[in-house]
Amino acid sequence: MNFELSKEQLMIKNMVKEFADEVIQPRAIDIDVEAKFPVDIFEQMGELGLLGIPFPEEYGGSGGDTLSYALAVEEIGRVCGSTGLSYAAAVSLGASPIYYFGSEEQKQKFLTPLAEGKALGAFGLTEPNAGSDAGGTKTTAVVDGDDYVINGEKCFITNASFAKTVIVTAVTGKNEKGKNIISAIIVPTDTKGIKITSNYDKMGVRGSDTAEIILDNVRVPRENLLGSEEKGFNQFLYTLDGGRISIAALGLGIAQGSLNKALSYAKERTQFGKPISSFQAIQFKLADMSMEIELARNIVHKAAWLKDNDKPFGKEAAYAKLYATETAFRAANQAIQIHGGYGYMREYEVERYLRDAKLLEIGEGTSEIQRLVIARQLGC
């Protein structure tokens, strides 16, 4: 077992760390306060090749692997959960399904601008009555000549307001058992009949765009079908498995950022004539945070390694997503406690880490769903 990163992986990690510290960190508080999506930062990330890390160079990508991408998500999430979430969603949900399941023509037309960082993508799965129950999709896509006509509603869709394409899940028919066939279809956001609004006032990740999508007789060519109609459901389950690795990496970044802030503060803050880092109560908190973060990092990296080596990774992705995101919440909570009253103040940033971390226990499959996934893998 080799836990060392390769030279290429270390280079990507260091490059993204430098960009995060110099470009994103100084604006992280404002991004949260103003709840404004940082378009210019994503343009710079595109120029650096960050949006194409896990995709081949032939499609405009950087030719990296899942672990390199996870390292990038962690470093961005370490300074800004909002930017980290939008980055993770753009790559894992907006672009990856086209790479995994798209035709060569679809990859050239839709994936290349996403991997090159010239456009953003989104994934329209969640509906008002279909969250954890993704099979409860009500959006429909009916064949009409050479087109699909799509009608329905999607909610809580990351990046949709700024995306050029949205991969929409929709019911396209019934199978022999009478169950709905759910397929995935690529929909350009400038198509007639699609309305995207972003009116959510969120607790955390406020600078990440979250939108509602209304599809009213939206007509797209049948050639925009992603993969096959019958396999659409399994396709997006695979997509979500991969996405869980990136959300786990984002949780890892928030947890690491929380520890960094707490440790730095504990060394500077004096009470009773000495730094609070010399008190055992504080030391135990920091030790627990450090231990949990390292354990989270190991399972995130293992899940990414399994995926990169074409081995089954669904269970490990669920482990990583569940443990790393709950670690993020605990670490941020303890960071606030270590900061005392200052931790409650926006300028110290740890209160933002807590608000951002909470979403990670909900999105990409709730913590409860992750436990169900793991239990099923155990044969329960």
PDB file of C-alpha atoms in Angstrom, residues 46 48 60 117 145 180 211 355:
ATOM      1  CA  GLY A  46     -11.260  27.361 -16.355  1.00  0.00           C
ATOM      2  CA  LEU A  48      -6.042  26.979 -15.168  1.00  0.00           C
ATOM      3  CA  GLY A  60     -10.308  19.692 -23.657  1.00  0.00           C
ATOM      4  CA  GLY A 117     -13.728  25.798 -18.678  1.00  0.00           C
ATOM      5  CA  GLY A 145     -41.036  12.926 -34.412  1.00  0.00           C
ATOM      6  CA  ASN A 180     -41.248   4.113 -15.063  1.00  0.00           C
ATOM      7  CA  ALA A 211     -31.984  27.292  -8.941  1.00  0.00           C
ATOM      8  CA  ARG A 355     -23.350  26.631   7.834  1.00  0.00           C
TER       9      ARG A 355
END
